[in-house]
PDB file of C-alpha atoms and ligand atoms in Angstrom:
ATOM      1  CA  MET A   1       0.000   0.000   0.000  1.00  0.00           C
ATOM      2  CA  LYS A   2       1.040   3.576  -0.678  1.00  0.00           C
ATOM      3  CA  LYS A   3       0.181   6.483   1.619  1.00  0.00           C
ATOM      4  CA  ASP A   4      -1.219   9.515  -0.212  1.00  0.00           C
ATOM      5  CA  ASP A   5       0.541  12.213   1.790  1.00  0.00           C
ATOM      6  CA  CYS A   6       3.887  10.416   2.101  1.00  0.00           C
ATOM      7  CA  ILE A   7       6.767  11.992   0.183  1.00  0.00           C
ATOM      8  CA  PHE A   8       8.908   8.836   0.315  1.00  0.00           C
ATOM      9  CA  CYS A   9       6.012   6.806  -1.195  1.00  0.00           C
ATOM     10  CA  LYS A  10       5.993   9.277  -4.079  1.00  0.00           C
ATOM     11  CA  ILE A  11       9.780   9.272  -4.465  1.00  0.00           C
ATOM     12  CA  ALA A  12      10.058   5.476  -4.190  1.00  0.00           C
ATOM     13  CA  ASN A  13       7.398   5.001  -6.855  1.00  0.00           C
ATOM     14  CA  GLY A  14       8.827   7.550  -9.272  1.00  0.00           C
ATOM     15  CA  GLU A  15       6.062  10.156  -8.856  1.00  0.00           C
ATOM     16  CA  ILE A  16       8.616  12.732  -7.720  1.00  0.00           C
ATOM     17  CA  PRO A  17      11.895  12.782  -9.647  1.00  0.00           C
ATOM     18  CA  THR A  18      15.011  12.166  -7.604  1.00  0.00           C
ATOM     19  CA  ASN A  19      18.622  11.052  -7.873  1.00  0.00           C
ATOM     20  CA  SER A  20      17.961   7.342  -7.989  1.00  0.00           C
ATOM     21  CA  ILE A  21      21.011   5.067  -7.928  1.00  0.00           C
ATOM     22  CA  TYR A  22      19.216   1.695  -7.884  1.00  0.00           C
ATOM     23  CA  GLU A  23      15.716   0.363  -8.435  1.00  0.00           C
ATOM     24  CA  ASP A  24      14.023  -3.032  -8.445  1.00  0.00           C
ATOM     25  CA  GLU A  25      10.455  -4.294  -8.003  1.00  0.00           C
ATOM     26  CA  LYS A  26      10.374  -3.581  -4.265  1.00  0.00           C
ATOM     27  CA  PHE A  27      12.961  -0.897  -3.511  1.00  0.00           C
ATOM     28  CA  ARG A  28      14.476   2.326  -4.770  1.00  0.00           C
ATOM     29  CA  VAL A  29      17.786   3.702  -3.525  1.00  0.00           C
ATOM     30  CA  ILE A  30      18.142   7.492  -3.675  1.00  0.00           C
ATOM     31  CA  LEU A  31      20.740  10.070  -2.753  1.00  0.00           C
ATOM     32  CA  ASP A  32      19.961  11.785   0.552  1.00  0.00           C
ATOM     33  CA  MET A  33      19.289  15.499  -0.025  1.00  0.00           C
ATOM     34  CA  GLY A  34      21.211  16.422   3.132  1.00  0.00           C
ATOM     35  CA  PRO A  35      24.091  13.958   2.951  1.00  0.00           C
ATOM     36  CA  ALA A  36      26.294  13.282   5.968  1.00  0.00           C
ATOM     37  CA  THR A  37      29.077  12.350   3.548  1.00  0.00           C
ATOM     38  CA  LYS A  38      29.680  12.052  -0.191  1.00  0.00           C
ATOM     39  CA  GLY A  39      27.358   9.340  -1.493  1.00  0.00           C
ATOM     40  CA  HIS A  40      24.978   9.119   1.513  1.00  0.00           C
ATOM     41  CA  ALA A  41      21.951   7.243   0.172  1.00  0.00           C
ATOM     42  CA  LEU A  42      18.632   5.861   1.407  1.00  0.00           C
ATOM     43  CA  ILE A  43      16.999   2.506   0.712  1.00  0.00           C
ATOM     44  CA  LEU A  44      13.237   3.066   0.366  1.00  0.00           C
ATOM     45  CA  PRO A  45      10.642   0.298   0.067  1.00  0.00           C
ATOM     46  CA  LYS A  46       8.034   1.045  -2.615  1.00  0.00           C
ATOM     47  CA  GLU A  47       5.254   0.075  -0.184  1.00  0.00           C
ATOM     48  CA  HIS A  48       4.463   2.294   2.792  1.00  0.00           C
ATOM     49  CA  TYR A  49       5.703   1.026   6.139  1.00  0.00           C
ATOM     50  CA  ALA A  50       6.222   3.756   8.704  1.00  0.00           C
ATOM     51  CA  ASN A  51       9.161   2.141  10.453  1.00  0.00           C
ATOM     52  CA  LEU A  52      10.955  -1.116  11.292  1.00  0.00           C
ATOM     53  CA  TYR A  53       8.111  -2.198  13.577  1.00  0.00           C
ATOM     54  CA  GLU A  54       5.706  -2.135  10.634  1.00  0.00           C
ATOM     55  CA  LEU A  55       8.098  -3.538   8.030  1.00  0.00           C
ATOM     56  CA  PRO A  56       7.308  -7.217   7.329  1.00  0.00           C
ATOM     57  CA  GLU A  57      10.148  -9.649   8.014  1.00  0.00           C
ATOM     58  CA  ASP A  58      10.604 -10.647   4.375  1.00  0.00           C
ATOM     59  CA  TRP A  59      11.003  -6.972   3.404  1.00  0.00           C
ATOM     60  CA  ALA A  60      13.447  -6.471   6.256  1.00  0.00           C
ATOM     61  CA  ALA A  61      15.500  -9.420   5.052  1.00  0.00           C
ATOM     62  CA  GLU A  62      15.558  -8.109   1.472  1.00  0.00           C
ATOM     63  CA  ALA A  63      16.441  -4.597   2.623  1.00  0.00           C
ATOM     64  CA  MET A  64      19.483  -5.934   4.479  1.00  0.00           C
ATOM     65  CA  VAL A  65      20.658  -8.016   1.519  1.00  0.00           C
ATOM     66  CA  LEU A  66      20.289  -4.934  -0.682  1.00  0.00           C
ATOM     67  CA  ALA A  67      22.204  -2.850   1.883  1.00  0.00           C
ATOM     68  CA  LYS A  68      25.058  -5.338   1.792  1.00  0.00           C
ATOM     69  CA  ARG A  69      25.196  -5.227  -2.010  1.00  0.00           C
ATOM     70  CA  MET A  70      24.962  -1.430  -2.136  1.00  0.00           C
ATOM     71  CA  ALA A  71      27.700  -1.092   0.487  1.00  0.00           C
ATOM     72  CA  GLY A  72      29.970  -3.236  -1.671  1.00  0.00           C
ATOM     73  CA  SER A  73      29.289  -1.469  -4.963  1.00  0.00           C
ATOM     74  CA  MET A  74      29.320   2.031  -3.451  1.00  0.00           C
ATOM     75  CA  THR A  75      32.603   1.353  -1.656  1.00  0.00           C
ATOM     76  CA  GLU A  76      34.126   0.209  -4.926  1.00  0.00           C
ATOM     77  CA  LYS A  77      32.848   3.233  -6.862  1.00  0.00           C
ATOM     78  CA  LEU A  78      33.452   5.911  -4.233  1.00  0.00           C
ATOM     79  CA  GLY A  79      36.682   4.576  -2.764  1.00  0.00           C
ATOM     80  CA  CYS A  80      35.353   5.181   0.753  1.00  0.00           C
ATOM     81  CA  ASP A  81      37.213   3.791   3.764  1.00  0.00           C
ATOM     82  CA  GLY A  82      34.247   2.429   5.729  1.00  0.00           C
ATOM     83  CA  PHE A  83      30.486   2.366   5.896  1.00  0.00           C
ATOM     84  CA  ASN A  84      27.638   2.953   8.369  1.00  0.00           C
ATOM     85  CA  LEU A  85      24.131   1.543   8.117  1.00  0.00           C
ATOM     86  CA  VAL A  86      21.742   3.702  10.158  1.00  0.00           C
ATOM     87  CA  GLN A  87      18.041   3.167  10.624  1.00  0.00           C
ATOM     88  CA  ASN A  88      15.942   5.421  12.886  1.00  0.00           C
ATOM     89  CA  ASN A  89      12.525   4.605  14.329  1.00  0.00           C
ATOM     90  CA  ASN A  90      10.282   7.206  15.956  1.00  0.00           C
ATOM     91  CA  PRO A  91      11.172  10.797  16.840  1.00  0.00           C
ATOM     92  CA  CYS A  92      13.106   9.981  20.017  1.00  0.00           C
ATOM     93  CA  ALA A  93      15.459   7.911  17.863  1.00  0.00           C
ATOM     94  CA  GLY A  94      15.903  10.655  15.280  1.00  0.00           C
ATOM     95  CA  GLN A  95      13.322   9.609  12.684  1.00  0.00           C
ATOM     96  CA  THR A  96      12.034  12.628  10.745  1.00  0.00           C
ATOM     97  CA  VAL A  97      10.409  10.971   7.717  1.00  0.00           C
ATOM     98  CA  PHE A  98       7.858   8.353   8.701  1.00  0.00           C
ATOM     99  CA  HIS A  99       8.321   5.919   5.839  1.00  0.00           C
ATOM    100  CA  PHE A 100      10.888   3.203   6.602  1.00  0.00           C
ATOM    101  CA  HIS A 101      14.326   3.993   5.212  1.00  0.00           C
ATOM    102  CA  LEU A 102      17.779   2.595   5.721  1.00  0.00           C
ATOM    103  CA  HIS A 103      20.672   5.048   5.544  1.00  0.00           C
ATOM    104  CA  LEU A 104      23.738   3.980   3.568  1.00  0.00           C
ATOM    105  CA  ILE A 105      26.553   6.229   4.747  1.00  0.00           C
ATOM    106  CA  PRO A 106      29.977   5.910   3.132  1.00  0.00           C
ATOM    107  CA  ARG A 107      32.723   6.911   5.544  1.00  0.00           C
ATOM    108  CA  TYR A 108      36.048   8.515   4.740  1.00  0.00           C
ATOM    109  CA  GLU A 109      39.079   8.948   6.958  1.00  0.00           C
ATOM    110  CA  ASN A 110      38.722  12.345   8.676  1.00  0.00           C
ATOM    111  CA  ASP A 111      35.299  13.047   7.139  1.00  0.00           C
ATOM    112  CA  GLY A 112      34.347  15.056  10.229  1.00  0.00           C
ATOM    113  CA  GLN A 113      31.165  13.095  10.928  1.00  0.00           C
ATOM    114  CA  GLU A 114      30.363  11.344  14.197  1.00  0.00           C
ATOM    115  CA  ILE A 115      27.717   8.658  14.161  1.00  0.00           C
ATOM    116  CA  LEU A 116      28.247   7.706  17.752  1.00  0.00           C
ATOM    117  CA  TRP A 117      26.579   7.626  21.147  1.00  0.00           C
ATOM    118  CA  ASN A 118      27.814   8.488  24.620  1.00  0.00           C
ATOM    119  CA  PRO A 119      28.540   5.214  26.423  1.00  0.00           C
ATOM    120  CA  THR A 120      27.091   4.966  29.952  1.00  0.00           C
ATOM    121  CA  SER A 121      28.376   2.921  32.901  1.00  0.00           C
ATOM    122  CA  PRO A 122      25.604   0.730  34.304  1.00  0.00           C
ATOM    123  CA  SER A 123      26.302  -1.266  37.452  1.00  0.00           C
ATOM    124  CA  ALA A 124      26.417  -5.068  37.323  1.00  0.00           C
ATOM    125  CA  GLU A 125      22.957  -5.080  38.968  1.00  0.00           C
ATOM    126  CA  GLU A 126      21.526  -2.764  36.330  1.00  0.00           C
ATOM    127  CA  LEU A 127      22.929  -4.945  33.547  1.00  0.00           C
ATOM    128  CA  LYS A 128      21.514  -8.027  35.261  1.00  0.00           C
ATOM    129  CA  GLU A 129      18.116  -6.396  35.534  1.00  0.00           C
ATOM    130  CA  ILE A 130      17.989  -5.507  31.847  1.00  0.00           C
ATOM    131  CA  HIS A 131      19.265  -8.972  30.961  1.00  0.00           C
ATOM    132  CA  GLN A 132      16.391 -10.477  32.934  1.00  0.00           C
ATOM    133  CA  ILE A 133      13.835  -8.229  31.217  1.00  0.00           C
ATOM    134  CA  LEU A 134      15.135  -9.151  27.779  1.00  0.00           C
ATOM    135  CA  THR A 135      15.372 -12.881  28.346  1.00  0.00           C
ATOM    136  CA  LYS A 136      12.105 -13.616  30.132  1.00  0.00           C
TER     137      LYS A 136
HETATM  138  P1  AMP B 201      15.613  10.182   9.343  1.00  0.00           P
HETATM  139  O1  AMP B 201      16.086  11.283  10.230  1.00  0.00           O
HETATM  140  O2  AMP B 201      16.244   8.852   9.633  1.00  0.00           O
HETATM  141  O3  AMP B 201      14.094  10.114   9.255  1.00  0.00           O
HETATM  142  O4  AMP B 201      16.169  10.551   7.900  1.00  0.00           O
HETATM  143  C1  AMP B 201      15.485  11.293   6.970  1.00  0.00           C
HETATM  144  C2  AMP B 201      16.490  11.591   5.871  1.00  0.00           C
HETATM  145  O5  AMP B 201      15.775  11.870   4.679  1.00  0.00           O
HETATM  146  C3  AMP B 201      17.384  12.798   6.144  1.00  0.00           C
HETATM  147  O6  AMP B 201      18.751  12.376   6.047  1.00  0.00           O
HETATM  148  C4  AMP B 201      17.002  13.781   5.055  1.00  0.00           C
HETATM  149  O7  AMP B 201      18.112  14.507   4.586  1.00  0.00           O
HETATM  150  C5  AMP B 201      16.430  12.890   3.982  1.00  0.00           C
HETATM  151  N1  AMP B 201      15.410  13.468   3.130  1.00  0.00           N
HETATM  152  C6  AMP B 201      14.264  14.083   3.515  1.00  0.00           C
HETATM  153  N2  AMP B 201      13.531  14.442   2.439  1.00  0.00           N
HETATM  154  C7  AMP B 201      14.223  14.023   1.356  1.00  0.00           C
HETATM  155  C8  AMP B 201      14.004  14.117  -0.065  1.00  0.00           C
HETATM  156  N3  AMP B 201      12.922  14.705  -0.554  1.00  0.00           N
HETATM  157  N4  AMP B 201      14.939  13.576  -0.878  1.00  0.00           N
HETATM  158  C9  AMP B 201      16.057  12.994  -0.377  1.00  0.00           C
HETATM  159  N5  AMP B 201      16.319  12.870   0.939  1.00  0.00           N
HETATM  160  C10 AMP B 201      15.432  13.392   1.786  1.00  0.00           C
HETATM  161 ZN1   ZN B 202       5.297   6.165   2.439  1.00  0.00          ZN
END
């Protein structure tokens, strides 16, 4: 299904022209309009799923295989030194466009970007508690 007021539905399905670098039956890969680095791209499914929670498992599997292939071909073409895959879900996690997308971010030595978090120092008890929550 497409969502009428969703810009990524329109871009993924070719209704709005964009810098597309790959397309198949299910996905389009486009250049991000505000790239973190040279070549920053987005994998968009052609069906509307707001985020990873909504994305069916078979689409998730195909998106990851495509990401692996794109990372390989983009690294070869761009000569980048590394690669980040980033995928944000919901505003608190930095999502600003509510149509699932997977960021493909080529990294270059000294590119000035930081895609990092601030590590915290939980106690052994706190780690045990979260372990229990996640394994029950
Ligand atoms: P996120 O913060 O994970 O939701 O990422 C949204 C990304 O989409 C940002 O990196 C934006 O620069 C990018 N973006 C938003 N609108 C467009 C557009 N029309 N074409 C290309 N990239 C876009
Ligand atoms: Zn959409």
